[in-house]
PDB file of C-alpha atoms in Angstrom:
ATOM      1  CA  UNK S   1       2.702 -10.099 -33.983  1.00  0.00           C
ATOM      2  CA  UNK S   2       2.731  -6.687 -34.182  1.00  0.00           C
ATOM      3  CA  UNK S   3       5.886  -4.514 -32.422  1.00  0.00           C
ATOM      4  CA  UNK S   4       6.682  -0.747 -31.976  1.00  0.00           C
ATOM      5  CA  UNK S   5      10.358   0.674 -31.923  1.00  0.00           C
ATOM      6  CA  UNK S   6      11.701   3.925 -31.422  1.00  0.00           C
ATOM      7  CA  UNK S   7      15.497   5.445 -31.330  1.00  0.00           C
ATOM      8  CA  UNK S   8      17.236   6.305 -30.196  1.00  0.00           C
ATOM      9  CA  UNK S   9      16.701   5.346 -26.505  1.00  0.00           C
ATOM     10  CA  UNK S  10      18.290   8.229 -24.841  1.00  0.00           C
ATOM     11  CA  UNK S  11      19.783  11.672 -26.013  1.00  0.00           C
ATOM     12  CA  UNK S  12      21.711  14.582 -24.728  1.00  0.00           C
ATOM     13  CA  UNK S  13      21.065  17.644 -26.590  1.00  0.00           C
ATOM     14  CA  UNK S  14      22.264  21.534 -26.103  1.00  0.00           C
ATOM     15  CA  UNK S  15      19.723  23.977 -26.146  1.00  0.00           C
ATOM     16  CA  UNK S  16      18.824  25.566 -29.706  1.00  0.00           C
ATOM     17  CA  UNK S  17      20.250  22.527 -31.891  1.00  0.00           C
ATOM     18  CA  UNK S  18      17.949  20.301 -33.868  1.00  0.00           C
ATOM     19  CA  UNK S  19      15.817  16.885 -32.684  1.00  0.00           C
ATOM     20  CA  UNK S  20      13.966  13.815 -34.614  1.00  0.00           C
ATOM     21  CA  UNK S  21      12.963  10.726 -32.733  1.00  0.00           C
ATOM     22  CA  UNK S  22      11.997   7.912 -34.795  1.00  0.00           C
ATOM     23  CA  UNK S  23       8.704   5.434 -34.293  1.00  0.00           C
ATOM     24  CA  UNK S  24       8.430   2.637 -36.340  1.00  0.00           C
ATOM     25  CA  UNK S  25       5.418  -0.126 -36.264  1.00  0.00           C
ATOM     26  CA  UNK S  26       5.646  -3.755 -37.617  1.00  0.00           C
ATOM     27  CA  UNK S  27       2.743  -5.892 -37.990  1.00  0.00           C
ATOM     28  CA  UNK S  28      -0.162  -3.840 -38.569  1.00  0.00           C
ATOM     29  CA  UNK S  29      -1.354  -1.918 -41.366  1.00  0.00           C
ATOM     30  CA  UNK S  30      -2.861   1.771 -40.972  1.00  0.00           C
ATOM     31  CA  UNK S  31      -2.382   2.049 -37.248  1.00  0.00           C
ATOM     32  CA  UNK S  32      -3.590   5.328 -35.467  1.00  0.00           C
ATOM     33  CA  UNK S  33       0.096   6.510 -33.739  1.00  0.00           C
ATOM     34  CA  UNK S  34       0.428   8.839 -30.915  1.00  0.00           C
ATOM     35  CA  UNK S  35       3.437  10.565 -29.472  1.00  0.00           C
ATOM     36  CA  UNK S  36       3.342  11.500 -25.800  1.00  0.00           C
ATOM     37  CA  UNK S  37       5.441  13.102 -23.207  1.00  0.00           C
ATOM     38  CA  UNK S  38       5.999  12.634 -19.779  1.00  0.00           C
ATOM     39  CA  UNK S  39       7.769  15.221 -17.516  1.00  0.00           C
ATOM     40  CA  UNK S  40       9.833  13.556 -14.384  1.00  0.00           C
ATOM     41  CA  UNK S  41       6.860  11.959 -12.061  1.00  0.00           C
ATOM     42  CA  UNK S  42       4.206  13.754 -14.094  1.00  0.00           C
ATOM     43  CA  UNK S  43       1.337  11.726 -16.239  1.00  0.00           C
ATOM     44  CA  UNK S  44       1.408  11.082 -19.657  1.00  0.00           C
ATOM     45  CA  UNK S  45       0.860  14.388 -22.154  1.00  0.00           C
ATOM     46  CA  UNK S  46      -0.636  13.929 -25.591  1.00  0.00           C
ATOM     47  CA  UNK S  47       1.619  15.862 -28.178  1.00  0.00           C
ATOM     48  CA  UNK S  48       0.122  14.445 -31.665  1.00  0.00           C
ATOM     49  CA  UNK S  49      -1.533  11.648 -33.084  1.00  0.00           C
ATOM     50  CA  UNK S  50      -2.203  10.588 -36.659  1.00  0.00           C
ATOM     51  CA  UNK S  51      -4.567   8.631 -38.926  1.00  0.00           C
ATOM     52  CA  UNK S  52      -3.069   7.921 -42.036  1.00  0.00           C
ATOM     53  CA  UNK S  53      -0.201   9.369 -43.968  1.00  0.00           C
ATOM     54  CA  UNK S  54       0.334  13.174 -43.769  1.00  0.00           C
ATOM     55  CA  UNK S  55      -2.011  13.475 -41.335  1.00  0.00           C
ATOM     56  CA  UNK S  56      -0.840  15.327 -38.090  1.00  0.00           C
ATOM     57  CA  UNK S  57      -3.791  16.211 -35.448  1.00  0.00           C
ATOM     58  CA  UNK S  58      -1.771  18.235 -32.944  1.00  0.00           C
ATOM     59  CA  UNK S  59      -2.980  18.550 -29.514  1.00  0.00           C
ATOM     60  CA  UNK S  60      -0.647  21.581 -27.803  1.00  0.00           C
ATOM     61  CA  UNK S  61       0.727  24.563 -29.395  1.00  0.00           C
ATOM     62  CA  UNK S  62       4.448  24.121 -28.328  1.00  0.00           C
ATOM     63  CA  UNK S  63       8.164  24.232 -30.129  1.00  0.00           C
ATOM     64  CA  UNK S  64       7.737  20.280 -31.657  1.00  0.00           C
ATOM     65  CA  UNK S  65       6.090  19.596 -34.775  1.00  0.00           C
ATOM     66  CA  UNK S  66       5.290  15.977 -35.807  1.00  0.00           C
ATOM     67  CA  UNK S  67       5.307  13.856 -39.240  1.00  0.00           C
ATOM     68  CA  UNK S  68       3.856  10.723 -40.757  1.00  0.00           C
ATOM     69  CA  UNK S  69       5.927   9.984 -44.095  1.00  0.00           C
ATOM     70  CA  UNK S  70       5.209   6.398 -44.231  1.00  0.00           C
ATOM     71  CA  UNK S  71       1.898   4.437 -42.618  1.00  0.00           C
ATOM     72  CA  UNK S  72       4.205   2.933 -39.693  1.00  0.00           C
ATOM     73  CA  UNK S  73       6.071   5.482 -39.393  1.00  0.00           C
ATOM     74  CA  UNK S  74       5.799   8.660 -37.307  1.00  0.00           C
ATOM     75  CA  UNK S  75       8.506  11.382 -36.354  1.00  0.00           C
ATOM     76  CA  UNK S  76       8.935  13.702 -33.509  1.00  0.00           C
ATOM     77  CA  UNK S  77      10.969  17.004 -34.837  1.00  0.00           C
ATOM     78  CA  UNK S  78      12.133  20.047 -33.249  1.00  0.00           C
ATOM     79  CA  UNK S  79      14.253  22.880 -34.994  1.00  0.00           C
ATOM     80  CA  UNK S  80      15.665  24.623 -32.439  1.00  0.00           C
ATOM     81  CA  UNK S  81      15.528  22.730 -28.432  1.00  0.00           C
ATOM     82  CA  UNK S  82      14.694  24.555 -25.471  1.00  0.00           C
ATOM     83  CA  UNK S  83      14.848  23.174 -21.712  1.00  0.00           C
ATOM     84  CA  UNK S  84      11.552  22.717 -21.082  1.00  0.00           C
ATOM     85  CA  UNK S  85      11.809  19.716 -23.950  1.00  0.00           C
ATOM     86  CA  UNK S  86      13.832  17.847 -21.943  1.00  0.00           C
ATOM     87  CA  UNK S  87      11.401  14.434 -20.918  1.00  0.00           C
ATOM     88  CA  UNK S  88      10.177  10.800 -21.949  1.00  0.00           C
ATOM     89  CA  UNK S  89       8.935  10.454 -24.925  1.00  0.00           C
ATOM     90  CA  UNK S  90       6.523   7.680 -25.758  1.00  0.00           C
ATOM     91  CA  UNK S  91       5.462   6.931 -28.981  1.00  0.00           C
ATOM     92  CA  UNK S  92       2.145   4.574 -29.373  1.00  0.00           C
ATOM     93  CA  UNK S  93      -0.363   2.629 -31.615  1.00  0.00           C
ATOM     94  CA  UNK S  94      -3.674   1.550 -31.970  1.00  0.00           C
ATOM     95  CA  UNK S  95      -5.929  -0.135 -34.225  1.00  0.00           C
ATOM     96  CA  UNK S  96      -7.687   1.832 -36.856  1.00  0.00           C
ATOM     97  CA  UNK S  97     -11.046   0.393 -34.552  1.00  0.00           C
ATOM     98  CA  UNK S  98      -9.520   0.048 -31.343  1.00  0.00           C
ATOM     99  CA  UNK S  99      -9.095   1.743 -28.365  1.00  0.00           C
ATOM    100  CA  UNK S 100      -6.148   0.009 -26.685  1.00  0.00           C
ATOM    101  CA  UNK S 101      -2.899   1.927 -27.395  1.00  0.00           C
ATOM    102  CA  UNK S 102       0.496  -0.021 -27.414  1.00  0.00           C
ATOM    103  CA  UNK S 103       3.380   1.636 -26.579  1.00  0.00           C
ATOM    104  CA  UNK S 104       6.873   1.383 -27.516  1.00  0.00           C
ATOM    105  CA  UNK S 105      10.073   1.586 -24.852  1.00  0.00           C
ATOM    106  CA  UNK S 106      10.446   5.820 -24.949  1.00  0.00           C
ATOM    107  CA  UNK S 107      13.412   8.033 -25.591  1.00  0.00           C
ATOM    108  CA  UNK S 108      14.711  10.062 -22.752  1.00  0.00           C
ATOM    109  CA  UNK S 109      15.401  13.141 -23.955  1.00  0.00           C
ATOM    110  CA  UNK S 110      17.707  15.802 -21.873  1.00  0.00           C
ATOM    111  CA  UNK S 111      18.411  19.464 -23.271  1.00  0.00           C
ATOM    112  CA  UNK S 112      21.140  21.364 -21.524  1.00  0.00           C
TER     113      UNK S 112
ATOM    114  CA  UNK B   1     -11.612  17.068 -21.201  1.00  0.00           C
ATOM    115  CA  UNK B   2     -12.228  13.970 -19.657  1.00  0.00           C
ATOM    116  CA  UNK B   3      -8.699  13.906 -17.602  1.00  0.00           C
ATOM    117  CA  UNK B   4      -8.340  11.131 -15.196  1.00  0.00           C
ATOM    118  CA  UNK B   5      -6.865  11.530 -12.129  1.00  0.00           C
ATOM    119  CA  UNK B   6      -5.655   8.894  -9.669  1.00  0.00           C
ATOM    120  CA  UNK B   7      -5.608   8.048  -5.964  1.00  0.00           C
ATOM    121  CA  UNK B   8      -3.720   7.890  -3.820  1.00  0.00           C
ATOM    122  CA  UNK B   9      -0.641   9.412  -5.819  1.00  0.00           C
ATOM    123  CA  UNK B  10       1.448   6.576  -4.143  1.00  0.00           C
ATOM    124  CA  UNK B  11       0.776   2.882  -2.161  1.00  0.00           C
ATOM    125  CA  UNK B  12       3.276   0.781  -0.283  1.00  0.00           C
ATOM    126  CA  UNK B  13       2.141  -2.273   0.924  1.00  0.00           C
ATOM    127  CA  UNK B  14       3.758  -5.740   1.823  1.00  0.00           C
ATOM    128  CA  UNK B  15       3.516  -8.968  -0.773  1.00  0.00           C
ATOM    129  CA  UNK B  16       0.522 -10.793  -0.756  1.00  0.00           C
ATOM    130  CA  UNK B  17      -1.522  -7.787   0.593  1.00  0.00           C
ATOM    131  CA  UNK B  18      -4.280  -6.379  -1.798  1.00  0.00           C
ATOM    132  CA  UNK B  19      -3.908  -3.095  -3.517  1.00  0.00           C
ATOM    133  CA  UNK B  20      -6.186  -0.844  -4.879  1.00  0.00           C
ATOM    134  CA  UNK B  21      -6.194   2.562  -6.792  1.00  0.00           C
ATOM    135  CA  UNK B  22      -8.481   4.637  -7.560  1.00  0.00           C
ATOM    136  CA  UNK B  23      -9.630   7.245 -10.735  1.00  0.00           C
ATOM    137  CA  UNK B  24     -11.491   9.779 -11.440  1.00  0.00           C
ATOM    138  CA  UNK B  25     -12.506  11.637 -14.926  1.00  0.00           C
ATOM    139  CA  UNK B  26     -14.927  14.460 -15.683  1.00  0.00           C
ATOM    140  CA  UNK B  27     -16.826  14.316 -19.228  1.00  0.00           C
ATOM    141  CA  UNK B  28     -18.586  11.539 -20.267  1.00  0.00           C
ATOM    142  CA  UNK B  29     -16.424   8.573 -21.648  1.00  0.00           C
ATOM    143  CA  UNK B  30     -16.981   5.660 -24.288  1.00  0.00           C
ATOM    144  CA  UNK B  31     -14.198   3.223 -22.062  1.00  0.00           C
ATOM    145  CA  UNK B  32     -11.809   3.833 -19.501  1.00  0.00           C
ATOM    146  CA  UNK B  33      -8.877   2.020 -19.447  1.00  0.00           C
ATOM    147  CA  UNK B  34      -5.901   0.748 -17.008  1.00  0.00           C
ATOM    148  CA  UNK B  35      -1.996   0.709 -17.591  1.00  0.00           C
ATOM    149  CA  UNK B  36       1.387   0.188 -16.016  1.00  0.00           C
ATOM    150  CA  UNK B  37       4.641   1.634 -16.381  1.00  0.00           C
ATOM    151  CA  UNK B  38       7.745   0.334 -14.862  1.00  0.00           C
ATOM    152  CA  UNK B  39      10.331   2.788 -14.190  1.00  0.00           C
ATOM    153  CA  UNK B  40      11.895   3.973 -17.246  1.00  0.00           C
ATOM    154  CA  UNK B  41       9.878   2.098 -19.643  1.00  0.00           C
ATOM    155  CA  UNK B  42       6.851   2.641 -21.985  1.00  0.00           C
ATOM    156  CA  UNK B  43       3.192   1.478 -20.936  1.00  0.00           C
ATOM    157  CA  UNK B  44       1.365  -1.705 -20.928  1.00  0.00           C
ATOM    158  CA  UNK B  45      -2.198  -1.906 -21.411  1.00  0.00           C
ATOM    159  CA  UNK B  46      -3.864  -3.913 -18.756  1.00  0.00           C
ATOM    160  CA  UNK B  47      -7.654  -4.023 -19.110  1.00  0.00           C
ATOM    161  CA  UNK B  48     -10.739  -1.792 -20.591  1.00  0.00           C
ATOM    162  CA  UNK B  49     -14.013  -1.394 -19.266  1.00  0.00           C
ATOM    163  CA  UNK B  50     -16.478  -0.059 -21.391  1.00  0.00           C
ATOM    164  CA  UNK B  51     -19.302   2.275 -20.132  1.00  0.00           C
ATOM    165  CA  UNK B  52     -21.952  -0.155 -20.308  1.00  0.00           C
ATOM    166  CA  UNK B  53     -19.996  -2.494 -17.766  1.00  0.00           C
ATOM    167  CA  UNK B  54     -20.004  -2.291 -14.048  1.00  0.00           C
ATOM    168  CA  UNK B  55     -17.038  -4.814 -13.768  1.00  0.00           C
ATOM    169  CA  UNK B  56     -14.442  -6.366 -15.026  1.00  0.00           C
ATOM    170  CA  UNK B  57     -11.534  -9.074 -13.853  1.00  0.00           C
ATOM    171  CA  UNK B  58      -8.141  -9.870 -15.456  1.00  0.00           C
ATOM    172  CA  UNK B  59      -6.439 -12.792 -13.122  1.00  0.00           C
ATOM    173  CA  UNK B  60      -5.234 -10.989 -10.752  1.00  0.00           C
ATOM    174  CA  UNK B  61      -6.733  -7.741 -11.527  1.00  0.00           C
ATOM    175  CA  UNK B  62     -10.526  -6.192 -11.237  1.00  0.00           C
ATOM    176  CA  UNK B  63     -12.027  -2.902 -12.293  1.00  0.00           C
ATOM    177  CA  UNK B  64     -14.872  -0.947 -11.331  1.00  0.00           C
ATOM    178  CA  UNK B  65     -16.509   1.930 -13.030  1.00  0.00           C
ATOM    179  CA  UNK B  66     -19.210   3.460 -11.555  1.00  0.00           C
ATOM    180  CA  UNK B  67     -20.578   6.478 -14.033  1.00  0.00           C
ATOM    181  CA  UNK B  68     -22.544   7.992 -11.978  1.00  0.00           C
ATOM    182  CA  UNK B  69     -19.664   8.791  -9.792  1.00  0.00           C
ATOM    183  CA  UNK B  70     -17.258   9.220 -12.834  1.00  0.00           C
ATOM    184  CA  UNK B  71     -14.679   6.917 -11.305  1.00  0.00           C
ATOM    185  CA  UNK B  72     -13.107   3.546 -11.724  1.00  0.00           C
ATOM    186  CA  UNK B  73     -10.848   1.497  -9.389  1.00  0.00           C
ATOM    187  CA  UNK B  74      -8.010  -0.701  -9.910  1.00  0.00           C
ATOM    188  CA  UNK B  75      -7.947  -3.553  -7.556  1.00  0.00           C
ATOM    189  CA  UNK B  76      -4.368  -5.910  -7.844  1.00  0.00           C
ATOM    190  CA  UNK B  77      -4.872  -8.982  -5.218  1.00  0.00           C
ATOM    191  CA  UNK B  78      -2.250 -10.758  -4.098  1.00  0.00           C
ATOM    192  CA  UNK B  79      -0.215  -8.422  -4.405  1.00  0.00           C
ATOM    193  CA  UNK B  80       4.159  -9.666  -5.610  1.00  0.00           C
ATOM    194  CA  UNK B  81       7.146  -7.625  -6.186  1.00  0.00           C
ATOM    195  CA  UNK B  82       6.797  -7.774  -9.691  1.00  0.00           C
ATOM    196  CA  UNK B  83       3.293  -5.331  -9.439  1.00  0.00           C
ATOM    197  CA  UNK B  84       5.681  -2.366  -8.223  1.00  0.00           C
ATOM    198  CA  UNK B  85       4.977  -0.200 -10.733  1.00  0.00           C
ATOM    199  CA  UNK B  86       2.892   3.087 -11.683  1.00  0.00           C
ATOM    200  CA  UNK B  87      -0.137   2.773 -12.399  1.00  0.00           C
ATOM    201  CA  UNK B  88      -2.852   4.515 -15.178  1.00  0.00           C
ATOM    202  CA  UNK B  89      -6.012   5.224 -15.922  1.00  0.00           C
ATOM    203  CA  UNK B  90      -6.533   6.875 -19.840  1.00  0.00           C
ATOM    204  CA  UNK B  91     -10.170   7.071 -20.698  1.00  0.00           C
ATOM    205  CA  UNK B  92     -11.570   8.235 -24.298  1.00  0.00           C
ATOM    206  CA  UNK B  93     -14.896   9.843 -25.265  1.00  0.00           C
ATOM    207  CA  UNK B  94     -16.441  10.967 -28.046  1.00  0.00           C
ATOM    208  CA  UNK B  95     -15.752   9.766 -31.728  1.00  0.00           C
ATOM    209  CA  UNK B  96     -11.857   9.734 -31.109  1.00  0.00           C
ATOM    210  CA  UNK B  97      -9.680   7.156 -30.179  1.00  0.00           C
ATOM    211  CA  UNK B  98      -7.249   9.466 -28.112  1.00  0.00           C
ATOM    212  CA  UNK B  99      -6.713   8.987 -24.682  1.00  0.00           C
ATOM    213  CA  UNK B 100      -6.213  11.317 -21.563  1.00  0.00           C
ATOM    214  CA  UNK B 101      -4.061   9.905 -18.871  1.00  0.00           C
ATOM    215  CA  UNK B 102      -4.012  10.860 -14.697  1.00  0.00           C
ATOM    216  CA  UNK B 103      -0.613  11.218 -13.171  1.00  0.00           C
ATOM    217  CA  UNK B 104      -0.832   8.077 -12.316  1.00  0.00           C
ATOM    218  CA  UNK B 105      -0.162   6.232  -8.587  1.00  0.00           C
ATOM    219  CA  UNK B 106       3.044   4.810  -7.628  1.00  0.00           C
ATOM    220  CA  UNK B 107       2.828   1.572  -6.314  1.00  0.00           C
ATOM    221  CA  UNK B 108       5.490  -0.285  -3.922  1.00  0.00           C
ATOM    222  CA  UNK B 109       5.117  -3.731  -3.139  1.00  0.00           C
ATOM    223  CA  UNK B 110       7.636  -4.413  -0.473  1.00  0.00           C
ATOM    224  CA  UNK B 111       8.897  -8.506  -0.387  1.00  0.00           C
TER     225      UNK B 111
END
């Protein structure tokens, strides 16, 4: 069966230092992956997603950039943090034909 | 874009009582689709409708999509504890697979 993780689970960062989150997919082969955030009682905000290796479609112009060095893999960077970063992060999957997206367990990230 | 946004942005009802939510998009869409989220944790997908179909039942659960209106509903009967939860509608259109998610509606499901 197939499984998504992601690390860490939460993280307290200072403003201006450095981030990577970490999704990881088992089970599948050439999933479509998705990172989203979600602001404190807001909906769900589309970041990036990706369709094979090295390919980054990215969906808002903000301070996070996004990379897919392996097929199940797909990281979340930042190189310097601001504030308004601070949220749940949700990375997902999907089938390369399929529309249902599986998500794994989030990181909360807080930047003070 | 074909954003989805749900109603009422929070329910409270009593266990065994029916609830149902409601969503609405804007562009045209190829599915429309339904998740929960329980606090602090990621989604789980819990049905797709596809534009061709009217309805749509899951146990427990049944979805409505009426195009012409651009809208869906999420009906939970029955209701337990365990349904607290938020609740979202994503829908996708077009020849992607991304989705666009409402804000989603709170549910409370008092024992």
């Amino acid at each position: 069966s197939q499984t998504i993780h992601q690390w860490p689970a939460t993280l307290v960062q200072p403003v201006g230092s450095p981030l990577s989150l970490e999704c990881t997919v088992e089970g599948t082969s050439n999933p479509n992956l998705y990172w989203y955030r979600q602001a404190a009682g807001r909906g769900l905000q589309l970041l990036f997603y990706s369709v094979g290796i090295g390919q980054i479609s990215s969906e808002v112009p903000q301070n996070l950039s996004a990379s897919r060095p392996q097929d199940r893999q797909f990281i979340l960077s930042s190189k310097k943090l601001l504030l308004s970063d601070s949220g749940f992060y949700l990375c997902a999957w999907s089938g390369t034909a399929a529309y249902e997206q599986y998500f794994g367990p989030g990181t909360r990230l807080t930047v003070t | 874009s074909q954003q989805g946004e749900e109603d009422p942005q929070a329910l409270s009802i009593q266990e065994g009582e029916n609830a149902t939510m409601n969503c609405s998009y804007k562009t045209s869409i190829n599915n429309l689709q339904w998740y929960r989220q329980n606090s602090g944790r990621g989604l789980v997908h819990l049905i797709l409708i596809r534009s061709n179909e009217r309805e749509k039942h899951s146990g427990r659960l049944r979805v409505t999509l009426d195009t012409s209106k651009k809208s869906s509903s999420l009906l939970i009967t029955a209701s337990r504890a365990a349904d607290t939860a938020s609740y979202f509608c994503g829908s996708t259109g077009g020849s992607n697979y991304k989705l666009t998610f409402g804000k989603g509606t709170l549910l409370t499901v008092n024992p």
